[in-house]
PDB file of C-alpha atoms and ligand atoms in Angstrom:
ATOM      1  CA  MET A   1     -13.383 -21.821   5.455  1.00 37.00           C
ATOM      2  CA  THR A   2     -12.379 -18.930   3.204  1.00 42.00           C
ATOM      3  CA  THR A   3     -10.733 -20.211   0.079  1.00 45.00           C
ATOM      4  CA  ALA A   4      -8.493 -18.551  -2.546  1.00 50.00           C
ATOM      5  CA  GLN A   5     -11.578 -18.464  -4.801  1.00 64.00           C
ATOM      6  CA  THR A   6     -13.511 -16.234  -2.437  1.00 85.00           C
ATOM      7  CA  PRO A   7     -11.065 -13.649  -1.031  1.00 97.00           C
ATOM      8  CA  ARG A   8     -12.514 -11.190   1.328  1.00 98.00           C
ATOM      9  CA  TYR A   9     -10.612  -8.351  -0.339  1.00 98.00           C
ATOM     10  CA  ARG A  10      -9.314  -7.902  -3.876  1.00 98.00           C
ATOM     11  CA  GLY A  11      -8.661  -5.146  -6.391  1.00 98.00           C
ATOM     12  CA  ILE A  12      -6.919  -1.874  -5.878  1.00 98.00           C
ATOM     13  CA  PHE A  13      -5.929  -0.695  -2.312  1.00 99.00           C
ATOM     14  CA  PRO A  14      -3.634   2.311  -2.819  1.00 99.00           C
ATOM     15  CA  VAL A  15      -1.470   3.752  -0.052  1.00 99.00           C
ATOM     16  CA  VAL A  16      -2.889   6.985   1.494  1.00 99.00           C
ATOM     17  CA  PRO A  17      -0.251   9.668   1.700  1.00 99.00           C
ATOM     18  CA  THR A  18       0.158  11.783   4.770  1.00 98.00           C
ATOM     19  CA  PRO A  19      -0.155  15.556   4.180  1.00 98.00           C
ATOM     20  CA  PHE A  20       1.810  17.905   6.373  1.00 98.00           C
ATOM     21  CA  THR A  21       1.661  21.708   6.637  1.00 98.00           C
ATOM     22  CA  GLU A  22       4.681  23.808   5.508  1.00 96.00           C
ATOM     23  CA  SER A  23       5.820  23.765   9.171  1.00 97.00           C
ATOM     24  CA  GLY A  24       5.556  19.934   9.407  1.00 97.00           C
ATOM     25  CA  GLU A  25       2.362  19.468  11.392  1.00 98.00           C
ATOM     26  CA  LEU A  26      -0.274  16.876  10.455  1.00 98.00           C
ATOM     27  CA  ASP A  27      -2.855  18.569   8.089  1.00 98.00           C
ATOM     28  CA  LEU A  28      -6.016  16.703   8.974  1.00 98.00           C
ATOM     29  CA  PRO A  29      -8.406  18.710   6.661  1.00 98.00           C
ATOM     30  CA  SER A  30      -6.104  17.835   3.726  1.00 98.00           C
ATOM     31  CA  GLN A  31      -5.882  14.251   5.032  1.00 99.00           C
ATOM     32  CA  LYS A  32      -9.668  13.900   4.827  1.00 98.00           C
ATOM     33  CA  ARG A  33      -9.812  15.403   1.397  1.00 98.00           C
ATOM     34  CA  ALA A  34      -7.099  13.043   0.210  1.00 99.00           C
ATOM     35  CA  VAL A  35      -9.226  10.136   1.384  1.00 98.00           C
ATOM     36  CA  ASP A  36     -12.389  11.468  -0.266  1.00 98.00           C
ATOM     37  CA  PHE A  37     -10.540  11.985  -3.518  1.00 98.00           C
ATOM     38  CA  MET A  38      -9.125   8.429  -3.393  1.00 99.00           C
ATOM     39  CA  ILE A  39     -12.563   6.920  -2.778  1.00 98.00           C
ATOM     40  CA  ASP A  40     -13.926   9.018  -5.756  1.00 98.00           C
ATOM     41  CA  SER A  41     -11.031   7.725  -7.827  1.00 98.00           C
ATOM     42  CA  GLY A  42     -12.505   4.180  -7.570  1.00 98.00           C
ATOM     43  CA  VAL A  43     -10.352   2.380  -5.008  1.00 98.00           C
ATOM     44  CA  ASP A  44     -11.609  -0.999  -3.554  1.00 98.00           C
ATOM     45  CA  GLY A  45      -9.949  -0.077  -0.336  1.00 99.00           C
ATOM     46  CA  LEU A  46      -7.141   1.948   1.226  1.00 99.00           C
ATOM     47  CA  CYS A  47      -3.940   1.392   3.135  1.00 99.00           C
ATOM     48  CA  ILE A  48      -2.662   3.813   5.712  1.00 99.00           C
ATOM     49  CA  LEU A  49       0.628   4.333   7.580  1.00 98.00           C
ATOM     50  CA  ALA A  50       2.667   2.579   4.869  1.00 98.00           C
ATOM     51  CA  ASN A  51       6.083   3.637   3.681  1.00 98.00           C
ATOM     52  CA  PHE A  52       4.456   5.800   1.018  1.00 98.00           C
ATOM     53  CA  SER A  53       2.510   7.364   3.926  1.00 98.00           C
ATOM     54  CA  GLU A  54       5.964   8.382   5.326  1.00 98.00           C
ATOM     55  CA  GLN A  55       5.180   6.240   8.377  1.00 98.00           C
ATOM     56  CA  PHE A  56       8.847   6.458   9.400  1.00 97.00           C
ATOM     57  CA  VAL A  57       8.517  10.176  10.368  1.00 98.00           C
ATOM     58  CA  LEU A  58       5.326   9.762  12.524  1.00 98.00           C
ATOM     59  CA  SER A  59       5.204   9.572  16.315  1.00 98.00           C
ATOM     60  CA  ASP A  60       3.046   6.965  18.034  1.00 97.00           C
ATOM     61  CA  ASP A  61       0.586   9.656  19.019  1.00 98.00           C
ATOM     62  CA  GLU A  62       0.243  10.818  15.433  1.00 98.00           C
ATOM     63  CA  ARG A  63      -0.285   7.255  14.290  1.00 98.00           C
ATOM     64  CA  GLU A  64      -3.181   7.068  16.697  1.00 98.00           C
ATOM     65  CA  VAL A  65      -4.626  10.385  15.574  1.00 98.00           C
ATOM     66  CA  LEU A  66      -4.311   9.433  11.902  1.00 98.00           C
ATOM     67  CA  THR A  67      -5.836   6.006  12.337  1.00 98.00           C
ATOM     68  CA  ARG A  68      -8.767   7.379  14.279  1.00 98.00           C
ATOM     69  CA  THR A  69      -9.352  10.423  11.990  1.00 98.00           C
ATOM     70  CA  ILE A  70      -9.152   8.352   8.738  1.00 98.00           C
ATOM     71  CA  LEU A  71     -11.223   5.414   9.894  1.00 98.00           C
ATOM     72  CA  GLU A  72     -13.907   7.754  11.264  1.00 98.00           C
ATOM     73  CA  HIS A  73     -13.878   9.750   8.094  1.00 98.00           C
ATOM     74  CA  VAL A  74     -14.007   6.747   5.808  1.00 98.00           C
ATOM     75  CA  ALA A  75     -16.905   5.475   7.914  1.00 98.00           C
ATOM     76  CA  GLY A  76     -17.086   2.084   6.179  1.00 98.00           C
ATOM     77  CA  ARG A  77     -17.257   3.402   2.631  1.00 98.00           C
ATOM     78  CA  VAL A  78     -14.280   1.125   1.801  1.00 98.00           C
ATOM     79  CA  PRO A  79     -12.183  -1.257   3.880  1.00 99.00           C
ATOM     80  CA  VAL A  80      -8.972   0.205   5.344  1.00 99.00           C
ATOM     81  CA  ILE A  81      -5.733  -1.719   5.852  1.00 99.00           C
ATOM     82  CA  VAL A  82      -3.611  -0.323   8.703  1.00 99.00           C
ATOM     83  CA  THR A  83       0.167  -0.807   8.673  1.00 98.00           C
ATOM     84  CA  THR A  84       1.430  -1.775  12.123  1.00 98.00           C
ATOM     85  CA  THR A  85       5.064  -2.722  11.427  1.00 98.00           C
ATOM     86  CA  HIS A  86       7.456  -2.590  14.355  1.00 98.00           C
ATOM     87  CA  PHE A  87      10.580  -4.572  15.222  1.00 98.00           C
ATOM     88  CA  GLY A  88       9.227  -5.561  18.617  1.00 98.00           C
ATOM     89  CA  THR A  89       6.726  -8.364  18.729  1.00 98.00           C
ATOM     90  CA  GLN A  90       4.850  -6.893  21.730  1.00 98.00           C
ATOM     91  CA  VAL A  91       4.702  -3.405  20.169  1.00 98.00           C
ATOM     92  CA  CYS A  92       3.527  -4.756  16.847  1.00 98.00           C
ATOM     93  CA  ALA A  93       0.868  -6.916  18.529  1.00 98.00           C
ATOM     94  CA  ALA A  94      -0.364  -4.050  20.624  1.00 98.00           C
ATOM     95  CA  ARG A  95      -0.445  -1.696  17.610  1.00 98.00           C
ATOM     96  CA  SER A  96      -2.327  -4.338  15.615  1.00 98.00           C
ATOM     97  CA  ARG A  97      -4.851  -5.020  18.370  1.00 98.00           C
ATOM     98  CA  ARG A  98      -5.440  -1.230  18.680  1.00 98.00           C
ATOM     99  CA  ALA A  99      -5.895  -0.887  14.878  1.00 98.00           C
ATOM    100  CA  GLN A 100      -8.422  -3.674  14.942  1.00 98.00           C
ATOM    101  CA  GLU A 101     -10.384  -1.980  17.761  1.00 98.00           C
ATOM    102  CA  GLN A 102     -10.424   1.167  15.751  1.00 97.00           C
ATOM    103  CA  GLY A 103     -11.970  -0.567  12.748  1.00 98.00           C
ATOM    104  CA  ALA A 104      -9.089  -1.753  10.554  1.00 98.00           C
ATOM    105  CA  ALA A 105     -10.218  -4.381   8.001  1.00 98.00           C
ATOM    106  CA  MET A 106      -6.676  -5.839   7.744  1.00 99.00           C
ATOM    107  CA  LEU A 107      -3.190  -5.244   9.064  1.00 99.00           C
ATOM    108  CA  MET A 108      -0.088  -4.862   6.905  1.00 99.00           C
ATOM    109  CA  ILE A 109       3.181  -5.809   8.529  1.00 98.00           C
ATOM    110  CA  MET A 110       6.808  -6.123   7.436  1.00 98.00           C
ATOM    111  CA  PRO A 111       9.037  -8.701   9.062  1.00 98.00           C
ATOM    112  CA  PRO A 112      11.072  -7.329  12.048  1.00 98.00           C
ATOM    113  CA  TYR A 113      14.049  -5.280  10.956  1.00 97.00           C
ATOM    114  CA  HIS A 114      16.048  -2.452  12.361  1.00 96.00           C
ATOM    115  CA  GLY A 115      18.580  -0.299  10.552  1.00 94.00           C
ATOM    116  CA  ALA A 116      20.758  -1.865   7.998  1.00 93.00           C
ATOM    117  CA  THR A 117      21.939  -4.865   9.966  1.00 95.00           C
ATOM    118  CA  ILE A 118      19.642  -6.022  12.784  1.00 95.00           C
ATOM    119  CA  ARG A 119      17.681  -9.039  11.460  1.00 96.00           C
ATOM    120  CA  VAL A 120      16.328 -12.261  12.903  1.00 96.00           C
ATOM    121  CA  SER A 121      16.105 -15.856  11.658  1.00 97.00           C
ATOM    122  CA  GLU A 122      13.287 -17.381   9.674  1.00 97.00           C
ATOM    123  CA  GLU A 123      12.069 -19.137  12.865  1.00 98.00           C
ATOM    124  CA  GLN A 124      11.993 -15.820  14.712  1.00 98.00           C
ATOM    125  CA  VAL A 125      10.104 -14.238  11.836  1.00 98.00           C
ATOM    126  CA  ALA A 126       7.497 -17.042  11.916  1.00 98.00           C
ATOM    127  CA  GLY A 127       7.306 -16.706  15.734  1.00 98.00           C
ATOM    128  CA  PHE A 128       6.817 -12.909  15.410  1.00 98.00           C
ATOM    129  CA  PHE A 129       3.816 -13.395  13.004  1.00 98.00           C
ATOM    130  CA  GLN A 130       2.392 -16.219  15.104  1.00 98.00           C
ATOM    131  CA  ARG A 131       2.250 -13.954  18.231  1.00 98.00           C
ATOM    132  CA  VAL A 132       0.805 -11.007  16.352  1.00 98.00           C
ATOM    133  CA  SER A 133      -1.811 -13.290  14.832  1.00 99.00           C
ATOM    134  CA  ASP A 134      -2.684 -14.620  18.255  1.00 98.00           C
ATOM    135  CA  ALA A 135      -3.422 -10.993  19.351  1.00 98.00           C
ATOM    136  CA  VAL A 136      -5.950 -10.193  16.616  1.00 98.00           C
ATOM    137  CA  ASP A 137      -9.021 -11.519  14.745  1.00 98.00           C
ATOM    138  CA  ILE A 138      -8.552  -9.868  11.302  1.00 98.00           C
ATOM    139  CA  PRO A 139      -6.371 -10.803   8.339  1.00 98.00           C
ATOM    140  CA  ILE A 140      -2.676 -10.022   8.252  1.00 99.00           C
ATOM    141  CA  MET A 141      -0.918  -9.073   5.022  1.00 99.00           C
ATOM    142  CA  ILE A 142       2.808  -9.768   5.129  1.00 98.00           C
ATOM    143  CA  GLN A 143       4.616  -6.977   3.308  1.00 98.00           C
ATOM    144  CA  ASP A 144       7.494  -8.571   1.455  1.00 98.00           C
ATOM    145  CA  ALA A 145       9.350  -5.390   0.571  1.00 97.00           C
ATOM    146  CA  PRO A 146      13.027  -4.768  -0.048  1.00 94.00           C
ATOM    147  CA  VAL A 147      12.925  -1.886   2.480  1.00 94.00           C
ATOM    148  CA  ALA A 148      12.868  -4.457   5.279  1.00 96.00           C
ATOM    149  CA  GLY A 149      16.055  -6.087   3.957  1.00 93.00           C
ATOM    150  CA  THR A 150      14.750  -9.457   5.138  1.00 95.00           C
ATOM    151  CA  PRO A 151      14.515 -11.924   2.268  1.00 94.00           C
ATOM    152  CA  MET A 152      11.560 -14.339   2.914  1.00 98.00           C
ATOM    153  CA  SER A 153      11.359 -17.339   0.572  1.00 98.00           C
ATOM    154  CA  ALA A 154       8.053 -18.326  -1.043  1.00 98.00           C
ATOM    155  CA  ALA A 155       8.311 -21.539   0.993  1.00 98.00           C
ATOM    156  CA  LEU A 156       8.535 -19.576   4.340  1.00 98.00           C
ATOM    157  CA  LEU A 157       5.583 -17.326   3.304  1.00 98.00           C
ATOM    158  CA  ALA A 158       3.476 -20.350   2.272  1.00 98.00           C
ATOM    159  CA  ARG A 159       4.301 -22.087   5.562  1.00 98.00           C
ATOM    160  CA  MET A 160       3.155 -19.112   7.524  1.00 98.00           C
ATOM    161  CA  ALA A 161      -0.041 -18.931   5.491  1.00 98.00           C
ATOM    162  CA  ARG A 162      -0.762 -22.588   6.241  1.00 98.00           C
ATOM    163  CA  GLU A 163       0.240 -22.551   9.889  1.00 98.00           C
ATOM    164  CA  ILE A 164      -0.682 -19.055  11.205  1.00 98.00           C
ATOM    165  CA  GLU A 165      -4.402 -18.390  11.496  1.00 98.00           C
ATOM    166  CA  HIS A 166      -4.628 -14.791  10.344  1.00 98.00           C
ATOM    167  CA  VAL A 167      -1.686 -14.638   7.930  1.00 98.00           C
ATOM    168  CA  SER A 168      -3.545 -14.842   4.633  1.00 98.00           C
ATOM    169  CA  TYR A 169      -2.528 -11.908   2.416  1.00 98.00           C
ATOM    170  CA  PHE A 170       0.851 -11.211   0.876  1.00 98.00           C
ATOM    171  CA  LYS A 171       2.102  -8.063  -0.792  1.00 98.00           C
ATOM    172  CA  ILE A 172       5.106  -9.121  -2.913  1.00 98.00           C
ATOM    173  CA  GLU A 173       7.260  -6.163  -3.893  1.00 97.00           C
ATOM    174  CA  THR A 174      10.571  -7.942  -4.412  1.00 96.00           C
ATOM    175  CA  ALA A 175      12.392  -8.342  -7.745  1.00 95.00           C
ATOM    176  CA  GLY A 176      10.886 -11.187  -9.769  1.00 97.00           C
ATOM    177  CA  ALA A 177       7.507 -10.600  -8.078  1.00 98.00           C
ATOM    178  CA  ALA A 178       5.594 -12.583 -10.652  1.00 98.00           C
ATOM    179  CA  SER A 179       7.665 -15.673 -10.198  1.00 98.00           C
ATOM    180  CA  LYS A 180       7.405 -15.447  -6.445  1.00 98.00           C
ATOM    181  CA  LEU A 181       3.679 -15.024  -6.616  1.00 98.00           C
ATOM    182  CA  ARG A 182       3.461 -18.130  -8.731  1.00 98.00           C
ATOM    183  CA  ASP A 183       5.554 -20.087  -6.257  1.00 98.00           C
ATOM    184  CA  LEU A 184       3.642 -18.815  -3.316  1.00 98.00           C
ATOM    185  CA  ILE A 185       0.242 -19.715  -4.866  1.00 98.00           C
ATOM    186  CA  ALA A 186       1.517 -23.152  -5.814  1.00 98.00           C
ATOM    187  CA  LEU A 187       2.973 -23.832  -2.324  1.00 98.00           C
ATOM    188  CA  GLY A 188       0.238 -22.175  -0.197  1.00 98.00           C
ATOM    189  CA  GLY A 189      -2.842 -23.203  -2.062  1.00 98.00           C
ATOM    190  CA  ALA A 190      -6.115 -21.988  -0.491  1.00 97.00           C
ATOM    191  CA  ALA A 191      -4.192 -20.601   2.548  1.00 98.00           C
ATOM    192  CA  VAL A 192      -2.942 -17.815   0.372  1.00 98.00           C
ATOM    193  CA  GLU A 193      -6.171 -15.890   0.291  1.00 98.00           C
ATOM    194  CA  GLY A 194      -4.708 -12.765  -1.244  1.00 98.00           C
ATOM    195  CA  PRO A 195      -1.583 -12.855  -3.358  1.00 98.00           C
ATOM    196  CA  TRP A 196      -1.030  -9.192  -4.102  1.00 98.00           C
ATOM    197  CA  ASP A 197       1.612  -6.983  -5.534  1.00 98.00           C
ATOM    198  CA  GLY A 198       2.722  -3.472  -4.823  1.00 98.00           C
ATOM    199  CA  GLU A 199       5.622  -1.302  -6.010  1.00 97.00           C
ATOM    200  CA  GLU A 200       3.269   1.372  -7.417  1.00 98.00           C
ATOM    201  CA  ALA A 201       2.047  -1.232  -9.969  1.00 98.00           C
ATOM    202  CA  ILE A 202       5.332  -1.219 -11.920  1.00 98.00           C
ATOM    203  CA  THR A 203       4.989  -5.012 -12.395  1.00 98.00           C
ATOM    204  CA  LEU A 204       1.197  -5.125 -12.451  1.00 98.00           C
ATOM    205  CA  LEU A 205       0.562  -7.004 -15.665  1.00 98.00           C
ATOM    206  CA  PRO A 206       3.057  -9.865 -15.159  1.00 98.00           C
ATOM    207  CA  ASP A 207       1.788 -10.081 -11.546  1.00 98.00           C
ATOM    208  CA  LEU A 208      -1.877 -10.345 -12.653  1.00 98.00           C
ATOM    209  CA  ASP A 209      -0.854 -12.984 -15.165  1.00 98.00           C
ATOM    210  CA  ALA A 210       0.815 -14.842 -12.284  1.00 98.00           C
ATOM    211  CA  GLY A 211      -2.393 -14.845 -10.233  1.00 98.00           C
ATOM    212  CA  ALA A 212      -2.248 -11.590  -8.208  1.00 98.00           C
ATOM    213  CA  THR A 213      -5.784 -10.680  -7.066  1.00 98.00           C
ATOM    214  CA  GLY A 214      -4.971  -7.333  -5.553  1.00 98.00           C
ATOM    215  CA  SER A 215      -2.531  -4.455  -5.937  1.00 98.00           C
ATOM    216  CA  MET A 216      -1.311  -1.882  -3.486  1.00 98.00           C
ATOM    217  CA  THR A 217      -0.401   1.058  -5.676  1.00 98.00           C
ATOM    218  CA  GLY A 218       0.470   4.683  -5.040  1.00 98.00           C
ATOM    219  CA  GLY A 219      -2.472   6.918  -4.070  1.00 98.00           C
ATOM    220  CA  GLY A 220      -2.721   9.359  -7.025  1.00 98.00           C
ATOM    221  CA  PHE A 221      -4.408   7.672  -9.891  1.00 98.00           C
ATOM    222  CA  ALA A 222      -6.510   4.620  -9.127  1.00 98.00           C
ATOM    223  CA  ASP A 223      -8.855   5.772 -11.894  1.00 98.00           C
ATOM    224  CA  GLY A 224      -6.075   4.765 -14.353  1.00 98.00           C
ATOM    225  CA  ILE A 225      -4.933   1.502 -12.726  1.00 98.00           C
ATOM    226  CA  ARG A 226      -8.272   0.012 -11.670  1.00 98.00           C
ATOM    227  CA  PRO A 227      -9.571  -0.515 -15.235  1.00 98.00           C
ATOM    228  CA  ILE A 228      -6.404  -2.524 -15.963  1.00 98.00           C
ATOM    229  CA  ILE A 229      -7.152  -4.937 -13.119  1.00 98.00           C
ATOM    230  CA  GLU A 230     -10.791  -5.189 -14.023  1.00 98.00           C
ATOM    231  CA  ALA A 231     -10.116  -5.872 -17.726  1.00 98.00           C
ATOM    232  CA  HIS A 232      -7.635  -8.535 -16.771  1.00 98.00           C
ATOM    233  CA  ARG A 233     -10.013 -10.123 -14.263  1.00 98.00           C
ATOM    234  CA  ALA A 234     -12.745 -10.256 -16.918  1.00 98.00           C
ATOM    235  CA  GLY A 235     -10.381 -11.997 -19.301  1.00 98.00           C
ATOM    236  CA  ARG A 236      -9.963  -9.008 -21.563  1.00 98.00           C
ATOM    237  CA  ARG A 237      -6.205  -9.330 -21.717  1.00 96.00           C
ATOM    238  CA  ASP A 238      -5.662  -7.182 -24.815  1.00 98.00           C
ATOM    239  CA  GLU A 239      -7.546  -4.303 -23.228  1.00 98.00           C
ATOM    240  CA  ALA A 240      -5.620  -4.758 -19.982  1.00 98.00           C
ATOM    241  CA  TYR A 241      -2.364  -4.647 -22.015  1.00 98.00           C
ATOM    242  CA  ARG A 242      -3.441  -1.492 -23.905  1.00 98.00           C
ATOM    243  CA  LEU A 243      -4.430   0.305 -20.698  1.00 98.00           C
ATOM    244  CA  TYR A 244      -1.187  -0.762 -18.978  1.00 98.00           C
ATOM    245  CA  GLU A 245       0.825   0.603 -21.979  1.00 98.00           C
ATOM    246  CA  ARG A 246      -1.083   3.873 -21.646  1.00 98.00           C
ATOM    247  CA  TRP A 247      -0.553   4.361 -17.904  1.00 98.00           C
ATOM    248  CA  LEU A 248       2.942   2.870 -17.653  1.00 98.00           C
ATOM    249  CA  PRO A 249       4.876   6.172 -18.109  1.00 98.00           C
ATOM    250  CA  LEU A 250       3.083   7.624 -15.064  1.00 98.00           C
ATOM    251  CA  ILE A 251       3.407   4.397 -13.058  1.00 98.00           C
ATOM    252  CA  ASN A 252       7.086   4.280 -14.013  1.00 98.00           C
ATOM    253  CA  HIS A 253       7.639   7.912 -12.998  1.00 98.00           C
ATOM    254  CA  GLU A 254       6.183   7.238  -9.565  1.00 98.00           C
ATOM    255  CA  ASN A 255       8.195   4.084  -9.086  1.00 98.00           C
ATOM    256  CA  ARG A 256      11.513   5.423 -10.391  1.00 98.00           C
ATOM    257  CA  GLN A 257      11.431   9.276 -10.178  1.00 98.00           C
ATOM    258  CA  GLY A 258       8.837  10.839  -7.885  1.00 98.00           C
ATOM    259  CA  GLY A 259       8.719   8.022  -5.408  1.00 98.00           C
ATOM    260  CA  ILE A 260       7.145   8.547  -2.058  1.00 98.00           C
ATOM    261  CA  LEU A 261       6.097  12.169  -2.760  1.00 98.00           C
ATOM    262  CA  THR A 262       4.359  11.459  -6.029  1.00 98.00           C
ATOM    263  CA  ALA A 263       0.774  11.158  -4.751  1.00 98.00           C
ATOM    264  CA  LYS A 264       1.104  14.346  -2.674  1.00 98.00           C
ATOM    265  CA  ALA A 265       2.583  16.290  -5.645  1.00 98.00           C
ATOM    266  CA  LEU A 266      -0.332  15.238  -7.829  1.00 98.00           C
ATOM    267  CA  MET A 267      -2.869  15.947  -5.060  1.00 98.00           C
ATOM    268  CA  LYS A 268      -1.361  19.440  -4.429  1.00 98.00           C
ATOM    269  CA  ALA A 269      -1.418  20.204  -8.185  1.00 98.00           C
ATOM    270  CA  GLY A 270      -5.093  19.170  -8.377  1.00 98.00           C
ATOM    271  CA  GLY A 271      -6.219  21.136  -5.329  1.00 98.00           C
ATOM    272  CA  VAL A 272      -6.864  18.052  -3.226  1.00 98.00           C
ATOM    273  CA  ILE A 273      -4.363  18.909  -0.478  1.00 98.00           C
ATOM    274  CA  ALA A 274      -2.774  22.196   0.619  1.00 98.00           C
ATOM    275  CA  CYS A 275       0.836  21.215   0.811  1.00 98.00           C
ATOM    276  CA  GLU A 276       3.017  18.457  -0.687  1.00 98.00           C
ATOM    277  CA  ALA A 277       6.022  18.909   1.545  1.00 98.00           C
ATOM    278  CA  PRO A 278       7.596  15.873   3.232  1.00 98.00           C
ATOM    279  CA  ARG A 279       8.741  16.022   6.774  1.00 97.00           C
ATOM    280  CA  HIS A 280      12.334  16.830   7.575  1.00 96.00           C
ATOM    281  CA  PRO A 281      14.795  15.206   6.966  1.00 97.00           C
ATOM    282  CA  PHE A 282      13.119  13.656   3.916  1.00 97.00           C
ATOM    283  CA  PRO A 283      14.036  15.957   0.997  1.00 97.00           C
ATOM    284  CA  PRO A 284      11.322  17.747  -0.978  1.00 98.00           C
ATOM    285  CA  MET A 285      10.719  16.742  -4.597  1.00 98.00           C
ATOM    286  CA  ARG A 286      12.999  18.564  -7.018  1.00 98.00           C
ATOM    287  CA  ASP A 287      11.298  21.058  -9.382  1.00 98.00           C
ATOM    288  CA  GLU A 288      12.423  19.194 -12.449  1.00 98.00           C
ATOM    289  CA  VAL A 289      11.040  15.863 -11.137  1.00 98.00           C
ATOM    290  CA  ARG A 290       7.671  17.618 -10.372  1.00 98.00           C
ATOM    291  CA  GLN A 291       7.545  19.162 -13.842  1.00 98.00           C
ATOM    292  CA  GLY A 292       8.204  15.766 -15.440  1.00 98.00           C
ATOM    293  CA  LEU A 293       5.565  14.155 -13.218  1.00 98.00           C
ATOM    294  CA  LEU A 294       2.909  16.730 -14.039  1.00 98.00           C
ATOM    295  CA  GLU A 295       3.700  16.699 -17.795  1.00 98.00           C
ATOM    296  CA  THR A 296       3.383  12.897 -17.762  1.00 98.00           C
ATOM    297  CA  ALA A 297       0.126  13.008 -15.748  1.00 98.00           C
ATOM    298  CA  ARG A 298      -1.533  15.747 -17.827  1.00 98.00           C
ATOM    299  CA  ARG A 299      -1.307  13.532 -20.953  1.00 98.00           C
ATOM    300  CA  LEU A 300      -3.630  11.100 -19.195  1.00 98.00           C
ATOM    301  CA  ASP A 301      -6.111  13.572 -17.654  1.00 98.00           C
ATOM    302  CA  PRO A 302      -6.285  11.724 -14.250  1.00 98.00           C
ATOM    303  CA  LEU A 303      -9.065  12.684 -11.802  1.00 98.00           C
ATOM    304  CA  VAL A 304      -6.498  13.878  -9.323  1.00 98.00           C
ATOM    305  CA  LEU A 305      -5.695  16.959 -11.455  1.00 98.00           C
ATOM    306  CA  ARG A 306      -9.393  17.869 -11.721  1.00 98.00           C
ATOM    307  CA  TRP A 307     -10.922  16.810  -8.396  1.00 98.00           C
ATOM    308  CA  GLY A 308     -10.258  19.898  -6.372  1.00 96.00           C
ATOM    309  CA  ARG A 309     -10.683  22.436  -9.143  1.00 90.00           C
TER     310      ARG A 309
HETATM  311  N1  LIG B   1       4.118   0.661  -1.357  1.00 50.87           N
HETATM  312  C1  LIG B   1       5.051   0.303  -0.284  1.00 50.87           C
HETATM  313  C2  LIG B   1       6.379   0.605  -0.720  1.00 50.87           C
HETATM  314  C3  LIG B   1       7.386  -0.248  -0.103  1.00 50.87           C
HETATM  315  O1  LIG B   1       8.218   0.040   0.581  1.00 50.87           O
HETATM  316  C4  LIG B   1       4.672   1.010   0.983  1.00 50.87           C
HETATM  317  O2  LIG B   1       4.230   2.194   0.854  1.00 50.87           O
HETATM  318  O3  LIG B   1       4.856   0.510   2.083  1.00 50.87           O
END
């Protein structure tokens, strides 16, 4: 049995952004360069089709193209988590099965939600994950994110970890993430193979102190965040703290200012991708926000600003 001491995956698994052309088409050459840059920046793995990949503006056909293109291009260099969130259990199970066939290492899934008000009970949430788990043979990461508007208690998450075969990783992005990670680890024990955090690493240090073994960050500067995780893992807490202090302005900018478009703005500035535009109706990044982002990033000399030059 896999135990919490020997997780299959740990470390930094940033979200891969989805580059579009100015006219809003998928830009696959830029997509491949984004992936190559991210691997060069030192990721332990990648996550595709997440919210920071703008998954909500992609068609089903485009999801298929992106998954195939990225997994073929990565070609096993690092493990890839594929997000398969959908409200419908059958759709999510089919998406998940397909992602597994294409080579996904893990699936990331939010609980079922639709719009601002359509939600289901805890029992239905557990039943949803049970059926999706029954359809696959790879680990499932439950994404506990405010965007789903579905509060899941640590007790519910721990119960699903214990009772549902492939539910074993948890990305906790809610307020008070560190306390929730502590509760989840205490309640779930070895069934919680991967207690992770997200939210662009804005709560990374408290979450690592709480026992997080992985972090799903933004895609632009793993070369800055990975050393924090490694220093902490090696017990060099002062060094982890110093590094976190150094990178926190950029992490904070992504979490609170640049948001979903941050990685693409950095990659465009560094010559990694051709265009940073989002897809309509998502608004482009304001010039002042981009200026602040780039000024903050230049102080740190991240690889992203040098990789394509
Ligand atoms: N990092 C998360 C953000 C949560 O909504 C993601 O991209 O899905």
